Structures are given as structure tokens and as C-alpha cells.
PDB file of C-alpha atoms in Angstrom:
ATOM      1  CA  UNK D 275     168.841 -68.296  56.649  1.00  0.00           C
ATOM      2  CA  UNK D 276     168.327 -67.715  52.900  1.00  0.00           C
ATOM      3  CA  UNK D 277     166.909 -64.532  51.493  1.00  0.00           C
ATOM      4  CA  UNK D 278     163.710 -66.441  50.609  1.00  0.00           C
ATOM      5  CA  UNK D 279     163.243 -67.823  54.121  1.00  0.00           C
ATOM      6  CA  UNK D 280     164.037 -64.474  55.649  1.00  0.00           C
ATOM      7  CA  UNK D 281     161.406 -62.895  53.435  1.00  0.00           C
ATOM      8  CA  UNK D 282     158.812 -65.447  54.516  1.00  0.00           C
ATOM      9  CA  UNK D 283     159.688 -64.976  58.148  1.00  0.00           C
ATOM     10  CA  UNK D 284     159.395 -61.163  57.788  1.00  0.00           C
ATOM     11  CA  UNK D 285     155.963 -61.707  56.137  1.00  0.00           C
ATOM     12  CA  UNK D 286     154.931 -63.955  58.998  1.00  0.00           C
ATOM     13  CA  UNK D 287     156.084 -61.482  61.588  1.00  0.00           C
ATOM     14  CA  UNK D 288     154.199 -58.612  59.856  1.00  0.00           C
ATOM     15  CA  UNK D 289     150.989 -60.586  59.547  1.00  0.00           C
ATOM     16  CA  UNK D 290     151.017 -61.786  63.107  1.00  0.00           C
ATOM     17  CA  UNK D 291     151.795 -58.386  64.465  1.00  0.00           C
ATOM     18  CA  UNK D 292     148.886 -57.013  62.437  1.00  0.00           C
ATOM     19  CA  UNK D 293     146.535 -59.670  63.859  1.00  0.00           C
ATOM     20  CA  UNK D 294     147.655 -58.904  67.391  1.00  0.00           C
ATOM     21  CA  UNK D 295     147.453 -55.104  66.894  1.00  0.00           C
ATOM     22  CA  UNK D 296     143.935 -55.359  65.530  1.00  0.00           C
ATOM     23  CA  UNK D 297     142.985 -57.865  68.300  1.00  0.00           C
ATOM     24  CA  UNK D 298     141.986 -60.499  65.715  1.00  0.00           C
ATOM     25  CA  UNK D 299     144.296 -62.430  68.095  1.00  0.00           C
ATOM     26  CA  UNK D 300     142.859 -60.999  71.249  1.00  0.00           C
ATOM     27  CA  UNK D 301     144.678 -60.251  74.524  1.00  0.00           C
ATOM     28  CA  UNK D 302     145.105 -63.371  76.603  1.00  0.00           C
ATOM     29  CA  UNK D 303     144.065 -65.791  73.698  1.00  0.00           C
ATOM     30  CA  UNK D 304     145.831 -69.181  73.583  1.00  0.00           C
ATOM     31  CA  UNK D 305     147.303 -70.054  70.148  1.00  0.00           C
ATOM     32  CA  UNK D 306     149.273 -72.818  68.511  1.00  0.00           C
ATOM     33  CA  UNK D 307     151.943 -72.882  65.797  1.00  0.00           C
ATOM     34  CA  UNK D 308     149.631 -74.751  63.501  1.00  0.00           C
ATOM     35  CA  UNK D 309     146.764 -72.264  64.053  1.00  0.00           C
ATOM     36  CA  UNK D 310     149.027 -69.285  63.311  1.00  0.00           C
ATOM     37  CA  UNK D 311     150.469 -71.025  60.205  1.00  0.00           C
ATOM     38  CA  UNK D 312     146.927 -71.476  58.943  1.00  0.00           C
ATOM     39  CA  UNK D 313     145.936 -67.888  59.750  1.00  0.00           C
ATOM     40  CA  UNK D 314     148.882 -66.406  57.870  1.00  0.00           C
ATOM     41  CA  UNK D 315     148.943 -68.962  55.032  1.00  0.00           C
ATOM     42  CA  UNK D 316     152.631 -69.586  55.656  1.00  0.00           C
ATOM     43  CA  UNK D 317     154.619 -72.555  56.727  1.00  0.00           C
ATOM     44  CA  UNK D 318     155.576 -73.666  60.315  1.00  0.00           C
ATOM     45  CA  UNK D 319     159.216 -72.602  59.803  1.00  0.00           C
ATOM     46  CA  UNK D 320     158.557 -68.906  59.078  1.00  0.00           C
ATOM     47  CA  UNK D 321     155.873 -68.793  61.739  1.00  0.00           C
ATOM     48  CA  UNK D 322     158.183 -70.256  64.412  1.00  0.00           C
ATOM     49  CA  UNK D 323     160.832 -67.618  63.559  1.00  0.00           C
ATOM     50  CA  UNK D 324     158.164 -64.871  63.740  1.00  0.00           C
ATOM     51  CA  UNK D 325     156.864 -66.209  67.042  1.00  0.00           C
ATOM     52  CA  UNK D 326     160.332 -65.986  68.570  1.00  0.00           C
ATOM     53  CA  UNK D 327     160.462 -62.313  67.637  1.00  0.00           C
ATOM     54  CA  UNK D 328     157.008 -61.720  69.017  1.00  0.00           C
ATOM     55  CA  UNK D 329     158.090 -63.332  72.297  1.00  0.00           C
ATOM     56  CA  UNK D 330     161.079 -60.968  72.346  1.00  0.00           C
ATOM     57  CA  UNK D 331     158.744 -58.051  71.729  1.00  0.00           C
ATOM     58  CA  UNK D 332     156.575 -59.046  74.620  1.00  0.00           C
ATOM     59  CA  UNK D 333     153.528 -59.668  72.428  1.00  0.00           C
ATOM     60  CA  UNK D 334     153.535 -63.433  72.809  1.00  0.00           C
ATOM     61  CA  UNK D 335     154.146 -65.557  75.915  1.00  0.00           C
ATOM     62  CA  UNK D 336     155.532 -69.135  75.827  1.00  0.00           C
ATOM     63  CA  UNK D 337     154.208 -71.278  78.705  1.00  0.00           C
ATOM     64  CA  UNK D 338     156.358 -74.467  79.026  1.00  0.00           C
ATOM     65  CA  UNK D 339     154.443 -77.708  78.376  1.00  0.00           C
ATOM     66  CA  UNK D 340     151.264 -75.693  77.788  1.00  0.00           C
ATOM     67  CA  UNK D 341     151.563 -73.553  74.658  1.00  0.00           C
ATOM     68  CA  UNK D 342     151.545 -69.922  73.640  1.00  0.00           C
ATOM     69  CA  UNK D 343     149.449 -67.036  74.737  1.00  0.00           C
ATOM     70  CA  UNK D 344     148.918 -63.569  73.254  1.00  0.00           C
ATOM     71  CA  UNK D 345     150.078 -61.121  75.964  1.00  0.00           C
ATOM     72  CA  UNK D 346     147.129 -60.026  78.060  1.00  0.00           C
ATOM     73  CA  UNK D 347     146.474 -56.453  78.982  1.00  0.00           C
ATOM     74  CA  UNK D 348     146.212 -55.860  82.748  1.00  0.00           C
ATOM     75  CA  UNK D 349     145.323 -52.874  84.816  1.00  0.00           C
ATOM     76  CA  UNK D 350     149.021 -52.410  85.714  1.00  0.00           C
ATOM     77  CA  UNK D 351     149.926 -52.646  82.001  1.00  0.00           C
ATOM     78  CA  UNK D 352     147.446 -49.938  81.045  1.00  0.00           C
ATOM     79  CA  UNK D 353     148.638 -47.634  83.897  1.00  0.00           C
ATOM     80  CA  UNK D 354     152.297 -48.113  82.988  1.00  0.00           C
ATOM     81  CA  UNK D 355     151.583 -47.812  79.234  1.00  0.00           C
ATOM     82  CA  UNK D 356     149.753 -44.471  79.544  1.00  0.00           C
ATOM     83  CA  UNK D 357     152.227 -43.077  82.019  1.00  0.00           C
ATOM     84  CA  UNK D 358     154.940 -43.672  79.288  1.00  0.00           C
ATOM     85  CA  UNK D 359     152.655 -42.597  76.455  1.00  0.00           C
ATOM     86  CA  UNK D 360     152.011 -39.334  78.265  1.00  0.00           C
ATOM     87  CA  UNK D 361     155.789 -38.579  77.922  1.00  0.00           C
ATOM     88  CA  UNK D 362     156.342 -39.880  74.416  1.00  0.00           C
ATOM     89  CA  UNK D 363     153.271 -38.649  72.500  1.00  0.00           C
ATOM     90  CA  UNK D 364     153.727 -34.947  73.313  1.00  0.00           C
ATOM     91  CA  UNK D 365     157.469 -35.266  72.492  1.00  0.00           C
ATOM     92  CA  UNK D 366     156.603 -36.777  69.013  1.00  0.00           C
ATOM     93  CA  UNK D 367     154.074 -33.941  68.350  1.00  0.00           C
ATOM     94  CA  UNK D 368     156.443 -31.199  69.550  1.00  0.00           C
ATOM     95  CA  UNK D 369     159.344 -32.272  67.315  1.00  0.00           C
ATOM     96  CA  UNK D 370     157.209 -33.166  64.324  1.00  0.00           C
ATOM     97  CA  UNK D 371     155.467 -29.758  64.353  1.00  0.00           C
ATOM     98  CA  UNK D 372     158.890 -28.019  64.525  1.00  0.00           C
ATOM     99  CA  UNK D 373     160.570 -30.115  61.777  1.00  0.00           C
ATOM    100  CA  UNK D 374     157.736 -30.969  59.278  1.00  0.00           C
ATOM    101  CA  UNK D 375     158.242 -29.725  55.728  1.00  0.00           C
ATOM    102  CA  UNK D 376     155.386 -28.244  53.722  1.00  0.00           C
ATOM    103  CA  UNK D 377     155.473 -31.312  51.476  1.00  0.00           C
ATOM    104  CA  UNK D 378     155.158 -33.628  54.536  1.00  0.00           C
ATOM    105  CA  UNK D 379     152.171 -31.638  55.737  1.00  0.00           C
ATOM    106  CA  UNK D 380     150.527 -31.957  52.303  1.00  0.00           C
ATOM    107  CA  UNK D 381     151.086 -35.694  52.351  1.00  0.00           C
ATOM    108  CA  UNK D 382     149.820 -35.926  55.911  1.00  0.00           C
ATOM    109  CA  UNK D 383     146.633 -34.058  54.963  1.00  0.00           C
ATOM    110  CA  UNK D 384     145.979 -36.309  51.946  1.00  0.00           C
ATOM    111  CA  UNK D 385     146.476 -39.515  53.919  1.00  0.00           C
ATOM    112  CA  UNK D 386     144.324 -38.570  56.965  1.00  0.00           C
ATOM    113  CA  UNK D 387     141.519 -37.264  54.725  1.00  0.00           C
ATOM    114  CA  UNK D 388     141.509 -40.580  52.860  1.00  0.00           C
ATOM    115  CA  UNK D 389     141.433 -42.489  56.099  1.00  0.00           C
ATOM    116  CA  UNK D 390     138.675 -40.255  57.503  1.00  0.00           C
ATOM    117  CA  UNK D 391     136.575 -41.181  54.442  1.00  0.00           C
ATOM    118  CA  UNK D 392     137.217 -44.893  54.985  1.00  0.00           C
ATOM    119  CA  UNK D 393     136.227 -44.540  58.634  1.00  0.00           C
ATOM    120  CA  UNK D 394     133.051 -42.737  57.640  1.00  0.00           C
ATOM    121  CA  UNK D 395     132.263 -45.460  55.164  1.00  0.00           C
ATOM    122  CA  UNK D 396     132.791 -48.138  57.821  1.00  0.00           C
ATOM    123  CA  UNK D 397     135.812 -49.570  56.097  1.00  0.00           C
ATOM    124  CA  UNK D 398     138.163 -48.792  59.017  1.00  0.00           C
ATOM    125  CA  UNK D 399     137.876 -48.387  62.759  1.00  0.00           C
ATOM    126  CA  UNK D 400     138.015 -44.963  64.312  1.00  0.00           C
ATOM    127  CA  UNK D 401     141.151 -45.662  66.309  1.00  0.00           C
ATOM    128  CA  UNK D 402     143.074 -46.189  63.028  1.00  0.00           C
ATOM    129  CA  UNK D 403     142.998 -42.415  62.597  1.00  0.00           C
ATOM    130  CA  UNK D 404     145.181 -41.792  65.710  1.00  0.00           C
ATOM    131  CA  UNK D 405     147.472 -44.682  64.829  1.00  0.00           C
ATOM    132  CA  UNK D 406     148.054 -43.324  61.295  1.00  0.00           C
ATOM    133  CA  UNK D 407     148.492 -39.761  62.487  1.00  0.00           C
ATOM    134  CA  UNK D 408     151.149 -40.599  65.075  1.00  0.00           C
ATOM    135  CA  UNK D 409     152.919 -42.941  62.621  1.00  0.00           C
ATOM    136  CA  UNK D 410     153.245 -40.145  60.147  1.00  0.00           C
ATOM    137  CA  UNK D 411     154.199 -37.637  62.820  1.00  0.00           C
ATOM    138  CA  UNK D 412     156.995 -39.779  64.104  1.00  0.00           C
ATOM    139  CA  UNK D 413     158.472 -39.874  60.567  1.00  0.00           C
ATOM    140  CA  UNK D 414     158.442 -36.055  60.538  1.00  0.00           C
ATOM    141  CA  UNK D 415     160.583 -35.966  63.643  1.00  0.00           C
ATOM    142  CA  UNK D 416     163.487 -37.522  61.775  1.00  0.00           C
ATOM    143  CA  UNK D 417     164.432 -39.128  65.145  1.00  0.00           C
ATOM    144  CA  UNK D 418     165.466 -42.803  64.867  1.00  0.00           C
ATOM    145  CA  UNK D 419     165.408 -43.243  68.649  1.00  0.00           C
ATOM    146  CA  UNK D 420     161.988 -41.730  69.073  1.00  0.00           C
ATOM    147  CA  UNK D 421     160.742 -43.880  66.204  1.00  0.00           C
ATOM    148  CA  UNK D 422     162.094 -46.992  67.925  1.00  0.00           C
ATOM    149  CA  UNK D 423     160.277 -46.104  71.137  1.00  0.00           C
ATOM    150  CA  UNK D 424     157.046 -45.412  69.249  1.00  0.00           C
ATOM    151  CA  UNK D 425     157.269 -48.665  67.367  1.00  0.00           C
ATOM    152  CA  UNK D 426     157.105 -50.651  70.534  1.00  0.00           C
ATOM    153  CA  UNK D 427     154.486 -48.523  72.273  1.00  0.00           C
ATOM    154  CA  UNK D 428     152.035 -48.021  69.461  1.00  0.00           C
ATOM    155  CA  UNK D 429     150.995 -51.688  69.268  1.00  0.00           C
ATOM    156  CA  UNK D 430     149.879 -51.713  72.839  1.00  0.00           C
ATOM    157  CA  UNK D 431     148.148 -48.361  72.452  1.00  0.00           C
ATOM    158  CA  UNK D 432     146.393 -49.676  69.356  1.00  0.00           C
ATOM    159  CA  UNK D 433     145.269 -52.774  71.216  1.00  0.00           C
ATOM    160  CA  UNK D 434     143.766 -50.669  73.942  1.00  0.00           C
ATOM    161  CA  UNK D 435     141.915 -48.500  71.451  1.00  0.00           C
ATOM    162  CA  UNK D 436     140.597 -51.586  69.689  1.00  0.00           C
ATOM    163  CA  UNK D 437     139.204 -53.174  72.792  1.00  0.00           C
ATOM    164  CA  UNK D 438     137.548 -49.923  73.763  1.00  0.00           C
ATOM    165  CA  UNK D 439     136.013 -49.602  70.217  1.00  0.00           C
ATOM    166  CA  UNK D 440     134.674 -53.152  70.298  1.00  0.00           C
ATOM    167  CA  UNK D 441     132.993 -52.396  73.606  1.00  0.00           C
ATOM    168  CA  UNK D 442     131.106 -49.617  71.725  1.00  0.00           C
ATOM    169  CA  UNK D 443     133.178 -46.603  72.785  1.00  0.00           C
ATOM    170  CA  UNK D 444     133.156 -43.767  70.188  1.00  0.00           C
ATOM    171  CA  UNK D 445     136.684 -42.396  69.711  1.00  0.00           C
ATOM    172  CA  UNK D 446     136.077 -39.540  67.306  1.00  0.00           C
ATOM    173  CA  UNK D 447     135.998 -37.054  70.146  1.00  0.00           C
ATOM    174  CA  UNK D 448     139.274 -38.354  71.470  1.00  0.00           C
ATOM    175  CA  UNK D 449     141.350 -38.434  68.286  1.00  0.00           C
ATOM    176  CA  UNK D 450     140.038 -35.163  66.938  1.00  0.00           C
ATOM    177  CA  UNK D 451     139.163 -34.139  63.311  1.00  0.00           C
ATOM    178  CA  UNK D 452     141.921 -34.343  60.703  1.00  0.00           C
ATOM    179  CA  UNK D 453     141.161 -30.742  59.640  1.00  0.00           C
ATOM    180  CA  UNK D 454     142.027 -29.525  63.134  1.00  0.00           C
ATOM    181  CA  UNK D 455     145.389 -31.293  63.162  1.00  0.00           C
ATOM    182  CA  UNK D 456     146.358 -30.066  59.653  1.00  0.00           C
ATOM    183  CA  UNK D 457     145.346 -26.491  60.543  1.00  0.00           C
ATOM    184  CA  UNK D 458     147.598 -26.526  63.589  1.00  0.00           C
ATOM    185  CA  UNK D 459     150.485 -27.955  61.540  1.00  0.00           C
ATOM    186  CA  UNK D 460     150.209 -25.178  58.941  1.00  0.00           C
ATOM    187  CA  UNK D 461     150.250 -22.586  61.696  1.00  0.00           C
ATOM    188  CA  UNK D 462     153.282 -24.343  63.232  1.00  0.00           C
ATOM    189  CA  UNK D 463     151.471 -24.053  66.508  1.00  0.00           C
ATOM    190  CA  UNK D 464     153.420 -26.719  68.359  1.00  0.00           C
ATOM    191  CA  UNK D 465     152.439 -25.520  71.813  1.00  0.00           C
ATOM    192  CA  UNK D 466     148.700 -25.988  71.135  1.00  0.00           C
ATOM    193  CA  UNK D 467     149.426 -29.319  69.451  1.00  0.00           C
ATOM    194  CA  UNK D 468     151.404 -30.525  72.501  1.00  0.00           C
ATOM    195  CA  UNK D 469     148.531 -29.475  74.745  1.00  0.00           C
ATOM    196  CA  UNK D 470     146.081 -31.373  72.559  1.00  0.00           C
ATOM    197  CA  UNK D 471     148.386 -34.457  72.612  1.00  0.00           C
ATOM    198  CA  UNK D 472     148.494 -34.449  76.386  1.00  0.00           C
ATOM    199  CA  UNK D 473     144.708 -34.168  76.503  1.00  0.00           C
ATOM    200  CA  UNK D 474     144.415 -37.030  73.975  1.00  0.00           C
ATOM    201  CA  UNK D 475     146.516 -39.323  76.104  1.00  0.00           C
ATOM    202  CA  UNK D 476     144.500 -38.640  79.234  1.00  0.00           C
ATOM    203  CA  UNK D 477     141.169 -39.042  77.461  1.00  0.00           C
ATOM    204  CA  UNK D 478     142.365 -42.339  75.941  1.00  0.00           C
ATOM    205  CA  UNK D 479     143.530 -43.477  79.403  1.00  0.00           C
ATOM    206  CA  UNK D 480     140.182 -42.695  80.840  1.00  0.00           C
ATOM    207  CA  UNK D 481     138.317 -44.545  78.082  1.00  0.00           C
ATOM    208  CA  UNK D 482     140.431 -47.688  78.384  1.00  0.00           C
ATOM    209  CA  UNK D 483     140.340 -47.850  82.117  1.00  0.00           C
ATOM    210  CA  UNK D 484     136.577 -47.336  81.990  1.00  0.00           C
ATOM    211  CA  UNK D 485     136.255 -50.442  79.732  1.00  0.00           C
ATOM    212  CA  UNK D 486     138.718 -52.314  82.024  1.00  0.00           C
ATOM    213  CA  UNK D 487     136.727 -51.614  85.184  1.00  0.00           C
ATOM    214  CA  UNK D 488     133.443 -52.530  83.652  1.00  0.00           C
ATOM    215  CA  UNK D 489     134.842 -55.845  82.222  1.00  0.00           C
ATOM    216  CA  UNK D 490     133.681 -59.089  83.673  1.00  0.00           C
ATOM    217  CA  UNK D 491     137.300 -60.177  83.695  1.00  0.00           C
ATOM    218  CA  UNK D 492     138.215 -57.565  86.292  1.00  0.00           C
ATOM    219  CA  UNK D 493     138.588 -60.255  88.967  1.00  0.00           C
ATOM    220  CA  UNK D 494     141.868 -61.542  87.402  1.00  0.00           C
ATOM    221  CA  UNK D 495     142.885 -57.995  86.417  1.00  0.00           C
ATOM    222  CA  UNK D 496     142.994 -58.704  82.639  1.00  0.00           C
ATOM    223  CA  UNK D 497     141.344 -56.694  79.952  1.00  0.00           C
ATOM    224  CA  UNK D 498     139.115 -59.195  78.110  1.00  0.00           C
ATOM    225  CA  UNK D 499     138.116 -59.001  74.499  1.00  0.00           C
ATOM    226  CA  UNK D 500     134.424 -59.919  74.473  1.00  0.00           C
ATOM    227  CA  UNK D 501     134.084 -61.173  70.865  1.00  0.00           C
ATOM    228  CA  UNK D 502     136.484 -61.692  67.993  1.00  0.00           C
ATOM    229  CA  UNK D 503     135.803 -58.993  65.368  1.00  0.00           C
ATOM    230  CA  UNK D 504     134.692 -60.175  61.892  1.00  0.00           C
TER     231      UNK D 504
END
């Protein structure tokens, strides 16, 4: 593979991952290579390579002689995901609060304040706040293995948040205000932060399962996305 084709494949992978994370390609949706090539604006070659990676990541399912399907979210998936997230999220917060430099805290504050403004202006969804915060925190841990674990988990967590948000669930009370997070970081109060992270996971679990159990798709145990967001 040439550098040029590798770059196109990386672009296709990044764009498709973004579409799946934001549920533009919703859980359980059937897709084709041609459709995804049109959505990304890239050729079939790079898209096929990206789709192979997405199948390896568990985000896309190939059904022989039928086609491709975005991985659905089931009750069992949500239960397993949040059981795992309940272990990983507090670990990220604990290590980040212990290792963060003053410069990293300043950068964290600036980025979450900007995102908070965009959320308030309606330019971003509320769940993006939690996704950004954890993404920055995992960088502060300086742990490659923890970052690898987070990279796989955060896509599914983000999809769950997105589905809950589209159903009309307000997430501000779950993610917390940026000012609170920054204040705890400056105090180096990792015990309080870990406690908050544990509460966040359980609140999120409750929200998502509430949406799941009220979904008309409950009969086949899949979390359905009611409408494609604009």
C-alpha cells in the first residue's frame, strides 16, 4: 500500500468511525460500500480497507450474501459495557488527577470551557462534554495501555450517550459542570474525583437502560435509533 492510499484509508476510517460514534450511521443500520463511499467522498478502495478495520473493531458486521450492518446495541451490550466502564473510568480519573501537570490543567480548562460554550449555543451535543473530558484525562495518565482500552470503549459509550440524547434525555446533570471538574483538578482531590466518576458511570447506565427499556425495539433486545440526526 502506497503512502497516498494509506492516507486515504486512514481518512476513510476516521470519517466512518466519526459517523458511527455520532450515530449518523445508527446502531443496527444496513449499509453498502457504495453508500459509505458517497458519504465519505472517498473511493471504494479506501472505504473497503476502512470497513475491514471497522469489522475488526466490532463496529461493523459483515453478513455473508446480505451486506454490512452497523453493530447494534443490545441490553447485554449495555450491561457489559457499563460493567467494564465502571472499572476503567475511575482508573483514568484517579491516575490523571495524580499525574496532570499545571499546564495540562490549564489546557483542559480552556478546551472544556470552549466546548461548554458550543453546547450552550447548540453547536454541539451535551454528551460531547464527557467524551472530550475523558479523552483529555486519559492523555494526562501517560498510560499507553489505559489509552488503548479507552479508545475501544469510548466509541460505544459515546453511541449510548447519543441515543439517549436523541430521545430527549438531558445529560448536563450527569456529566457535571466544567468548573467543578477543573476545581477538583487544581485541588488534586483525586478521591472526590474518583467518587464522582463512579457516580457518573452509574447515572449514565441508568439513563441508557431507561431509554432501552422504553424503546419499541425492546422485543428484539436492540437499542433502536428513532431518527437520523440532521
